[in-house]
Amino acid sequence: TLMDAVKEGELEKVKEILSSGVDINVEDEYGKTALIHAASHNKVDVIEYLLESKKIEVNKLEKSIGWTALAYAIIRGQIKAAEKLIHHPNVDVNVYAFPGSTLLLWAANKREVSSVKALLAHPNIQYQEKNFVGKTALILAAERGHKDIVEILLKFIDTKKSKDCKAAQSYINAQDKDGYTALMYAVKNKFDDIVDMFLYREDINFSLIASDVKNDTVLTLAEEQLQITKLLRAGGCEISKIHPDDTDLR
């Protein structure tokens, strides 16, 4: 069958079957197309051939889970397949992997470095997207200590500054539903190396206050963490400007 040929990577057989009149977007009993199977099994040459067709529905959803071919490639770690799909002019890189989570959010959270890079390379990537609790890809990476992902995202933001400085600054200082920023999570979870990456940026807002019951700031979160407190001070974070009533912190 077409699906068997695709999964085995038998390109010539795939060509033969499709040339006989079989619909290129036909689904199997699970709602998967040939392109989805090719992406899932990392059959790059088959993907290339399928994408040449003007009839290919590159964003067609698999019915049971609701993933596209790109989602399957990203989530299953098939980066070569993902890169081929991302280069298709009609591909949607902002599809949801899971409810409330785009592929970029998923990849940042799971520390999928290659996937994050591939997705950010697409001109239509909506990097500002948040998950159901208001966390951006940068917040998720900083919260979990994924230094490499944080670095990639910060460099990406820097390339956006010339076009939209305000949007870039807003992303750096984005707060989740509890009012926490990427920097706040890095401080809270004692990721000194990530904290250091934020400190000397001119676009960091040190005065943001979380909306939880503690009204945390970067410095109240760092009270018992001497090394991080030193880093914050060295970076120009003045306690008197953050919590003027907390004189015991000075």
XYZ file of N, CA and C in Angstrom:
750
model
N 0.840 -1.201 0.000
C 0.000 0.000 0.000
C 0.874 1.250 0.000
N 0.240 2.394 -0.245
C 0.976 3.658 -0.241
C 1.626 3.917 1.106
N 0.880 3.700 2.162
C 1.405 3.987 3.495
C 2.583 3.079 3.847
N 2.498 1.833 3.471
C 3.601 0.896 3.736
C 4.855 1.324 2.977
N 4.684 1.733 1.748
C 5.816 2.169 0.930
C 6.460 3.418 1.519
N 5.618 4.321 1.999
C 6.127 5.558 2.602
C 6.919 5.249 3.865
N 6.351 4.426 4.729
C 7.017 4.100 5.998
C 8.340 3.370 5.792
N 8.422 2.602 4.707
C 9.657 1.882 4.399
C 10.641 2.746 3.605
N 10.183 3.908 3.187
C 11.043 4.810 2.421
C 11.286 4.342 1.004
N 10.347 3.581 0.454
C 10.484 3.054 -0.907
C 9.954 4.095 -1.902
N 10.803 5.049 -2.239
C 10.398 6.191 -3.058
C 9.837 5.789 -4.414
N 10.496 4.886 -5.097
C 10.040 4.490 -6.428
C 8.657 3.837 -6.375
N 8.415 3.074 -5.331
C 7.106 2.441 -5.184
C 6.042 3.495 -4.877
N 6.425 4.489 -4.080
C 5.517 5.593 -3.770
C 5.123 6.310 -5.059
N 6.115 6.583 -5.905
C 5.864 7.251 -7.183
C 4.922 6.418 -8.057
N 5.182 5.119 -8.075
C 4.377 4.221 -8.898
C 2.919 4.218 -8.448
N 2.707 4.131 -7.158
C 1.347 4.083 -6.610
C 0.603 5.394 -6.882
N 1.282 6.514 -6.664
C 0.637 7.811 -6.880
C 0.354 8.068 -8.356
N 1.227 7.583 -9.214
C 1.030 7.767 -10.662
C -0.148 6.951 -11.188
N -0.572 5.980 -10.392
C -1.719 5.154 -10.790
C -3.045 5.839 -10.489
N -2.968 6.994 -9.860
C -4.189 7.752 -9.603
C -4.611 7.830 -8.152
N -3.832 7.258 -7.245
C -4.165 7.328 -5.820
C -4.027 8.767 -5.336
N -4.988 9.230 -4.551
C -4.987 10.591 -4.015
C -3.794 10.769 -3.083
N -3.002 11.803 -3.315
C -1.800 12.040 -2.502
C -2.140 12.370 -1.055
N -3.375 12.841 -0.833
C -3.799 13.203 0.529
C -4.726 12.161 1.159
N -4.744 10.963 0.589
C -5.600 9.913 1.132
C -5.174 9.577 2.555
N -6.138 9.219 3.386
C -5.858 8.899 4.783
C -5.973 7.403 5.028
N -5.207 6.910 5.983
C -5.358 5.509 6.379
C -6.451 5.418 7.447
N -6.608 4.276 8.055
C -7.684 4.080 9.034
C -7.523 4.931 10.290
N -6.327 5.478 10.486
C -6.068 6.328 11.654
C -6.117 7.824 11.313
N -6.440 8.104 10.076
C -6.525 9.505 9.670
C -5.190 10.116 9.304
N -4.185 9.276 9.073
C -2.855 9.773 8.722
C -2.650 9.738 7.212
N -2.031 10.796 6.704
C -1.716 10.869 5.275
C -0.314 10.327 5.023
N 0.033 10.206 3.756
C 1.379 9.758 3.389
C 2.422 10.736 3.911
N 2.121 12.020 3.840
C 3.076 13.029 4.314
C 3.297 12.914 5.807
N 2.248 12.661 6.546
C 2.372 12.494 7.999
C 3.227 11.266 8.322
N 3.001 10.169 7.612
C 3.813 8.964 7.840
C 5.287 9.224 7.476
N 5.505 9.936 6.396
C 6.879 10.240 5.980
C 7.581 11.097 7.022
N 6.860 12.066 7.575
C 7.432 12.945 8.601
C 7.701 12.176 9.884
N 6.767 11.343 10.260
C 6.887 10.563 11.487
C 8.049 9.585 11.431
N 8.339 9.062 10.232
C 9.412 8.077 10.065
C 10.690 8.686 9.470
N 10.709 9.999 9.350
C 11.899 10.727 8.893
C 12.374 10.299 7.502
N 11.417 10.066 6.611
C 11.749 9.681 5.243
C 11.858 10.950 4.393
N 13.019 11.557 4.453
C 13.235 12.872 3.858
C 13.042 12.889 2.352
N 13.553 11.871 1.663
C 13.412 11.856 0.199
C 11.950 11.725 -0.224
N 11.187 10.968 0.549
C 9.754 10.832 0.259
C 9.049 12.165 0.522
N 9.423 12.822 1.599
C 8.844 14.135 1.920
C 9.110 15.115 0.785
N 10.334 15.142 0.305
C 10.696 16.045 -0.796
C 9.818 15.805 -2.013
N 9.618 14.527 -2.339
C 8.802 14.183 -3.506
C 7.340 14.605 -3.296
N 6.802 14.296 -2.133
C 5.408 14.634 -1.856
C 5.176 16.148 -1.876
N 6.133 16.899 -1.374
C 5.989 18.353 -1.303
C 6.069 19.021 -2.680
N 6.550 18.284 -3.673
C 6.617 18.839 -5.029
C 5.235 18.951 -5.666
N 4.294 18.178 -5.147
C 2.947 18.181 -5.711
C 2.170 19.427 -5.274
N 1.496 20.061 -6.225
C 0.667 21.228 -5.911
C -0.599 20.829 -5.154
N -0.894 19.538 -5.170
C -2.106 19.047 -4.506
C -1.884 18.714 -3.022
N -0.625 18.682 -2.601
C -0.327 18.261 -1.233
C -0.942 19.206 -0.208
N -1.597 18.630 0.776
C -2.171 19.401 1.879
C -1.199 19.307 3.054
N -0.263 20.235 3.075
C 0.843 20.154 4.024
C 0.402 20.326 5.479
N -0.718 21.010 5.682
C -1.186 21.266 7.051
C -2.378 20.393 7.453
N -2.597 19.331 6.711
C -3.726 18.454 7.026
C -3.522 17.803 8.388
N -4.593 17.777 9.185
C -4.507 17.244 10.548
C -4.806 15.757 10.600
N -4.007 15.047 11.367
C -4.302 13.651 11.681
C -5.491 13.677 12.643
N -6.467 12.838 12.428
C -7.755 12.997 13.103
C -7.781 12.655 14.587
N -7.045 11.663 15.030
C -7.153 11.250 16.433
C -6.453 12.213 17.394
N -5.265 12.684 17.029
C -4.494 13.579 17.892
C -4.601 15.025 17.438
N -4.747 15.209 16.138
C -4.859 16.565 15.619
C -3.530 17.196 15.278
N -2.527 16.365 14.972
C -1.208 16.881 14.602
C -1.066 16.944 13.089
N -0.292 17.914 12.641
C 0.086 17.987 11.236
C 1.367 17.177 11.034
N 1.809 17.082 9.797
C 3.070 16.386 9.516
C 4.221 17.067 10.252
N 4.224 18.399 10.276
C 5.289 19.120 10.973
C 5.258 18.835 12.467
N 4.080 18.787 13.037
C 3.964 18.483 14.468
C 4.535 17.108 14.774
N 4.235 16.137 13.934
C 4.782 14.786 14.135
C 6.309 14.810 14.053
N 6.832 15.523 13.083
C 8.288 15.580 12.913
C 8.962 16.224 14.125
N 8.408 17.347 14.584
C 8.994 18.067 15.724
C 8.903 17.238 17.006
N 7.728 16.739 17.293
C 7.506 16.036 18.555
C 8.247 14.702 18.613
N 8.445 14.088 17.472
C 9.178 12.806 17.453
C 10.678 12.993 17.198
N 11.106 14.240 17.183
C 12.533 14.510 17.053
C 13.112 14.235 15.691
N 12.287 14.260 14.665
C 12.753 14.013 13.291
C 13.111 15.359 12.664
N 14.254 15.894 13.044
C 14.606 17.259 12.684
C 14.828 17.452 11.187
N 15.385 16.454 10.512
C 15.603 16.586 9.063
C 14.264 16.673 8.330
N 13.327 15.881 8.780
C 11.986 15.930 8.200
C 11.343 17.282 8.487
N 11.516 17.744 9.714
C 10.945 19.031 10.111
C 11.499 20.169 9.264
N 12.799 20.148 9.031
C 13.428 21.209 8.239
C 12.901 21.236 6.808
N 12.660 20.069 6.237
C 12.100 20.010 4.879
C 10.693 20.597 4.848
N 9.902 20.239 5.833
C 8.528 20.726 5.904
C 8.469 22.227 6.148
N 9.356 22.726 6.992
C 9.378 24.146 7.332
C 9.670 25.016 6.116
N 10.381 24.464 5.154
C 10.725 25.233 3.953
C 9.593 25.296 2.933
N 8.536 24.528 3.167
C 7.396 24.590 2.244
C 6.665 25.922 2.433
N 6.343 26.622 1.355
C 5.749 27.964 1.473
C 4.403 28.018 2.183
N 3.675 26.902 2.214
C 2.343 26.918 2.829
C 2.286 26.309 4.225
N 3.417 25.890 4.742
C 3.388 25.213 6.039
C 3.045 26.201 7.156
N 2.277 25.716 8.121
C 1.919 26.510 9.297
C 2.820 26.085 10.456
N 3.746 26.962 10.830
C 4.686 26.622 11.907
C 4.110 26.952 13.286
N 2.936 27.553 13.307
C 2.340 27.967 14.577
C 1.191 27.065 15.025
N 1.143 25.867 14.469
C 0.101 24.922 14.879
C 0.339 24.491 16.324
N -0.723 24.010 16.948
C -0.622 23.570 18.342
C -0.202 22.109 18.433
N 0.751 21.856 19.307
C 1.194 20.492 19.557
C 0.229 19.820 20.528
N -0.160 20.572 21.537
C -1.110 20.140 22.553
C -1.988 21.336 22.886
N -3.123 21.141 23.525
C -3.976 22.282 23.866
C -3.191 23.357 24.618
N -3.187 24.561 24.075
C -2.499 25.670 24.733
C -1.003 25.699 24.525
N -0.482 24.897 23.627
C 0.976 24.858 23.427
C 1.324 24.722 21.950
N 1.957 25.745 21.406
C 2.428 25.681 20.026
C 3.671 24.797 19.963
N 4.117 24.515 18.751
C 5.320 23.699 18.587
C 6.536 24.371 19.210
N 6.632 25.698 19.078
C 7.770 26.413 19.663
C 7.748 26.308 21.183
N 6.589 26.477 21.781
C 6.473 26.359 23.240
C 6.851 24.953 23.686
N 6.377 23.961 22.958
C 6.692 22.566 23.300
C 8.194 22.322 23.190
N 8.794 22.767 22.107
C 10.222 22.524 21.873
C 11.093 23.230 22.905
N 10.714 24.454 23.272
C 11.477 25.199 24.286
C 11.370 24.500 25.635
N 10.193 24.033 25.969
C 9.959 23.361 27.241
C 10.721 22.039 27.328
N 10.813 21.331 26.201
C 11.471 20.020 26.175
C 12.966 20.109 25.853
N 13.459 21.302 25.675
C 14.870 21.544 25.360
C 15.282 20.897 24.038
N 14.419 21.028 23.058
C 14.713 20.525 21.720
C 15.399 21.637 20.931
N 16.704 21.726 21.077
C 17.485 22.832 20.524
C 17.322 22.959 19.010
N 17.498 21.862 18.299
C 17.420 21.901 16.835
C 16.040 22.331 16.360
N 15.016 21.859 17.040
C 13.644 22.222 16.661
C 13.377 23.695 16.904
N 13.851 24.211 18.020
C 13.680 25.634 18.323
C 14.348 26.488 17.249
N 15.560 26.114 16.881
C 16.287 26.866 15.848
C 15.548 26.818 14.516
N 15.066 25.642 14.159
C 14.377 25.480 12.880
C 13.095 26.296 12.831
N 12.341 26.283 13.911
C 11.082 27.031 13.962
C 11.318 28.530 13.942
N 12.318 28.998 14.675
C 12.613 30.436 14.720
C 13.120 30.956 13.375
N 13.631 30.056 12.546
C 14.143 30.471 11.237
C 13.023 30.790 10.252
N 11.807 30.382 10.593
C 10.675 30.642 9.692
C 10.185 32.079 9.866
N 9.997 32.814 8.786
C 9.604 34.228 8.889
C 8.238 34.473 9.533
N 7.382 33.458 9.558
C 6.046 33.648 10.114
C 5.882 33.108 11.535
N 6.985 32.752 12.172
C 6.882 32.194 13.519
C 6.325 33.240 14.490
N 5.335 32.848 15.249
C 4.736 33.738 16.252
C 5.381 33.425 17.604
N 6.556 34.003 17.786
C 7.351 33.677 18.969
C 6.744 34.217 20.258
N 5.841 35.186 20.171
C 5.261 35.801 21.368
C 4.159 34.967 22.002
N 3.753 33.897 21.340
C 2.653 33.070 21.848
C 2.915 32.595 23.287
N 1.813 32.482 24.061
C 1.898 31.995 25.442
C 1.055 30.735 25.591
N 1.404 29.911 26.587
C 0.596 28.725 26.840
C -0.597 29.087 27.729
N -1.308 28.096 28.206
C -2.549 28.350 28.941
C -2.323 29.025 30.302
N -1.099 29.036 30.797
C -0.807 29.751 32.042
C 0.026 31.007 31.778
N 0.047 31.425 30.524
C 0.676 32.697 30.182
C 2.181 32.678 30.028
N 2.761 31.502 29.849
C 4.219 31.414 29.730
C 4.667 31.391 28.281
N 5.656 32.219 27.981
C 6.257 32.247 26.653
C 7.333 31.161 26.579
N 7.884 30.975 25.394
C 8.980 30.014 25.232
C 10.174 30.426 26.095
N 10.427 31.721 26.180
C 11.548 32.214 26.993
C 11.320 31.937 28.471
N 10.120 32.165 28.944
C 9.804 31.890 30.347
C 9.955 30.403 30.652
N 9.446 29.554 29.782
C 9.541 28.105 29.997
C 10.994 27.652 30.057
N 11.805 28.175 29.155
C 13.218 27.789 29.116
C 13.961 28.272 30.351
N 13.703 29.511 30.750
C 14.379 30.075 31.930
C 13.945 29.355 33.202
N 12.679 29.028 33.280
C 12.138 28.352 34.464
C 12.762 26.979 34.655
N 13.068 26.301 33.561
C 13.586 24.941 33.635
C 15.110 24.860 33.533
N 15.741 25.997 33.410
C 17.198 25.999 33.374
C 17.797 25.601 32.053
N 17.044 25.778 30.978
C 17.551 25.433 29.651
C 18.358 26.614 29.097
N 19.582 26.709 29.530
C 20.428 27.844 29.173
C 20.598 27.995 27.662
N 20.790 26.885 26.969
C 20.999 26.950 25.518
C 19.780 27.507 24.795
N 18.585 27.119 25.255
C 17.356 27.629 24.639
C 17.189 29.112 24.934
N 17.476 29.512 26.168
C 17.396 30.925 26.537
C 18.325 31.758 25.664
N 19.529 31.267 25.478
C 20.505 31.980 24.654
C 20.025 32.126 23.217
N 19.460 31.062 22.661
C 18.938 31.098 21.296
C 17.813 32.122 21.175
N 16.910 32.113 22.138
C 15.768 33.025 22.103
C 16.193 34.481 22.273
N 17.160 34.734 23.148
C 17.638 36.103 23.349
C 18.322 36.638 22.094
N 19.092 35.792 21.445
C 19.749 36.207 20.201
C 18.702 36.471 19.121
N 17.681 35.647 19.102
C 16.598 35.834 18.135
C 15.903 37.178 18.374
N 15.631 37.473 19.625
C 14.975 38.739 19.972
C 15.827 39.921 19.550
N 17.120 39.804 19.721
C 18.022 40.895 19.332
C 17.950 41.177 17.833
N 17.694 40.156 17.044
C 17.563 40.369 15.593
C 16.248 41.061 15.258
N 15.293 41.011 16.167
C 13.983 41.628 15.943
C 13.936 43.092 16.374
N 14.919 43.497 17.147
C 14.901 44.848 17.722
C 14.857 45.950 16.679
N 15.602 45.779 15.603
C 15.671 46.828 14.586
C 14.323 47.062 13.917
N 13.492 46.010 13.858
C 12.182 46.125 13.216
C 11.100 46.556 14.197
N 11.159 46.045 15.410
C 10.129 46.359 16.402
C 10.722 46.255 17.796
N 11.383 47.307 18.206
C 12.071 47.328 19.498
C 11.090 47.152 20.664
N 9.935 47.789 20.552
C 8.943 47.722 21.619
C 8.438 46.304 21.833
N 8.181 45.596 20.733
C 7.699 44.220 20.827
C 8.755 43.307 21.429
N 10.005 43.533 21.056
C 11.106 42.732 21.592
C 11.248 42.941 23.085
N 11.171 44.187 23.521
C 11.287 44.497 24.947
C 10.108 43.914 25.725
N 8.942 43.971 25.115
C 7.751 43.416 25.760
C 7.901 41.906 25.953
N 8.516 41.245 24.988
C 8.698 39.797 25.079
C 9.686 39.442 26.184
N 10.773 40.167 26.257
C 11.790 39.912 27.286
C 11.195 40.022 28.683
N 10.309 40.990 28.870
C 9.731 41.259 30.186
C 8.314 40.710 30.357
N 7.916 39.820 29.469
C 6.562 39.248 29.540
C 6.357 38.544 30.874
N 5.151 38.680 31.425
C 4.796 38.044 32.691
C 3.724 36.987 32.465
N 3.833 35.886 33.201
C 2.812 34.849 33.085
C 1.609 35.216 33.951
N 0.685 34.296 34.141
C -0.539 34.623 34.876
C -0.288 34.934 36.351
N 0.859 34.509 36.858
C 1.225 34.831 38.239
C 2.091 36.077 38.313
N 2.377 36.673 37.161
C 3.176 37.885 37.141
C 4.670 37.661 37.103
N 5.102 36.407 36.893
C 6.531 36.105 36.893
C 7.117 36.229 35.482
N 8.312 36.781 35.421
C 9.034 36.923 34.157
C 10.061 35.800 34.028
N 10.700 35.728 32.872
C 11.757 34.730 32.675
C 12.879 34.933 33.693
N 13.272 36.189 33.910
C 14.332 36.485 34.877
C 13.913 36.071 36.282
N 12.683 36.337 36.656
C 12.207 35.964 37.994
C 12.313 34.460 38.222
N 11.939 33.680 37.211
C 12.022 32.225 37.368
C 13.471 31.753 37.462
N 14.347 32.389 36.695
C 15.757 32.015 36.749
C 16.328 32.296 38.135
N 15.924 33.434 38.715
C 16.359 33.789 40.070
C 15.773 32.813 41.091
N 14.469 32.601 41.003
C 13.762 31.734 41.944
C 14.340 30.324 41.969
N 14.704 29.805 40.797
C 15.203 28.434 40.707
C 16.724 28.328 40.739
N 17.362 29.438 41.055
C 18.810 29.487 41.294
C 19.652 29.115 40.082
N 19.218 29.547 38.922
C 19.989 29.315 37.703
C 20.871 30.544 37.447
N 21.997 30.593 38.166
C 22.889 31.751 38.119
C 23.338 32.108 36.709
N 23.653 31.080 35.904
C 24.177 31.344 34.565
C 23.129 31.996 33.672
N 21.860 31.628 33.884
C 20.787 32.248 33.104
C 20.518 33.660 33.606
N 20.542 33.847 34.911
C 20.375 35.195 35.486
C 21.410 36.129 34.885
N 22.632 35.656 34.802
C 23.735 36.471 34.285
C 23.489 36.893 32.831
N 22.766 36.083 32.077
C 22.496 36.397 30.673
C 21.535 37.584 30.522
N 20.724 37.818 31.543
C 19.743 38.900 31.492
C 20.266 40.235 32.037
N 21.227 40.177 32.931
C 21.574 41.339 33.751
C 21.995 42.596 33.009
N 22.799 42.454 31.996
C 23.362 43.642 31.355
C 22.597 44.057 30.097
N 21.406 43.526 29.974
C 20.564 43.922 28.850
C 19.845 45.234 29.194
N 19.836 46.147 28.257
C 19.190 47.433 28.486
C 17.668 47.331 28.477
N 17.152 46.215 27.943
C 15.700 46.085 27.835
C 15.054 45.362 29.011
N 15.831 45.024 30.037
C 15.272 44.341 31.200
C 14.625 45.332 32.152
N 13.426 45.000 32.603
C 12.713 45.823 33.579
C 12.804 45.126 34.935
N 13.658 45.658 35.807
C 13.866 45.052 37.124
C 12.739 45.378 38.101
N 11.911 46.331 37.782
C 10.916 46.813 38.745
C 9.579 46.074 38.675
N 9.464 45.082 37.822
C 8.209 44.349 37.722
C 7.925 43.564 39.001
N 6.661 43.543 39.370
C 6.232 42.860 40.593
C 5.231 41.773 40.230
N 5.442 40.591 40.781
C 4.542 39.477 40.506
C 3.168 39.754 41.099
N 2.156 39.118 40.538
C 0.781 39.360 40.986
C 0.303 38.312 41.994
N 1.218 37.478 42.481
C 0.813 36.488 43.471
C 0.718 37.145 44.848
N 0.395 36.388 45.865
C 0.180 36.959 47.201
C 1.449 37.529 47.810
N 2.609 37.090 47.342
C 3.874 37.566 47.910
C 4.354 38.865 47.282
N 3.787 39.235 46.138
C 4.259 40.419 45.409
C 5.769 40.371 45.183
N 6.245 39.240 44.730
C 7.678 39.043 44.539
C 8.262 39.950 43.458
N 9.541 40.264 43.646
C 10.355 40.933 42.628
C 11.605 40.073 42.460
N 12.472 40.431 41.527
C 13.690 39.645 41.348
C 14.544 39.647 42.610
N 14.512 40.732 43.343
C 15.352 40.817 44.540
C 14.755 40.116 45.748
N 13.442 40.186 45.931
C 12.865 39.439 47.049
C 13.032 37.943 46.808
N 13.006 37.526 45.564
C 13.222 36.121 45.246
C 14.662 35.699 45.507
N 15.567 36.674 45.473
C 16.994 36.383 45.625
C 17.508 36.642 47.034
N 16.630 36.951 47.975
C 17.044 37.325 49.332
C 18.032 36.357 49.968
N 17.756 35.074 49.844
C 18.597 34.079 50.514
C 19.607 33.457 49.561
N 19.797 34.077 48.438
C 20.727 33.557 47.438
C 21.809 34.599 47.197
N 22.845 34.547 47.990
C 23.884 35.574 47.991
C 24.491 35.797 46.613
N 24.818 34.710 45.908
C 25.473 34.833 44.613
C 24.588 35.568 43.612
N 23.312 35.195 43.575
C 22.396 35.832 42.630
C 22.137 37.282 43.025
N 22.054 37.564 44.312
C 21.872 38.947 44.762
C 23.043 39.809 44.305
N 24.247 39.262 44.405
C 25.441 39.983 43.937
C 25.364 40.232 42.436
N 24.918 39.217 41.707
C 24.781 39.360 40.259
C 23.781 40.456 39.910
N 22.668 40.478 40.614
C 21.631 41.473 40.347
C 22.139 42.881 40.628
N 22.826 43.033 41.719
C 23.379 44.350 42.057
C 24.418 44.782 41.025
N 25.251 43.813 40.620
C 26.287 44.125 39.626
C 25.668 44.537 38.309
N 24.486 43.989 38.033
C 23.802 44.317 36.797
C 23.008 45.599 36.842
N 23.043 46.278 37.993
C 22.368 47.561 38.096
C 20.984 47.502 38.701
N 20.636 46.383 39.301
C 19.333 46.251 39.942
C 19.414 46.843 41.340
N 18.808 48.012 41.537
C 18.885 48.710 42.817
C 17.696 48.355 43.699
N 18.010 47.873 44.885
C 16.970 47.438 45.814
C 16.030 48.576 46.177
N 16.575 49.748 46.355
C 15.750 50.881 46.775
C 14.696 51.233 45.733
N 14.956 50.867 44.480
C 13.992 51.166 43.428
C 12.943 50.073 43.310
N 13.294 48.875 43.797
C 12.385 47.752 43.658
C 11.406 47.668 44.829
N 11.954 47.664 46.025
C 11.152 47.565 47.231
C 11.599 48.632 48.217
N 11.178 49.870 48.036
C 11.632 50.953 48.894
C 11.259 50.772 50.356
N 10.251 49.930 50.642
C 9.843 49.723 52.040
C 10.673 48.664 52.733
N 11.373 47.846 51.953
C 12.152 46.768 52.542
C 13.559 47.238 52.869
N 13.681 48.074 53.866
C 14.983 48.648 54.205
C 15.952 47.611 54.727
N 15.424 46.478 55.227
C 16.307 45.431 55.743
C 17.069 44.720 54.642
N 16.658 44.950 53.372
C 17.346 44.307 52.270
C 18.522 45.117 51.802
N 18.643 46.349 52.248
C 19.668 47.253 51.692
C 21.048 46.949 52.281
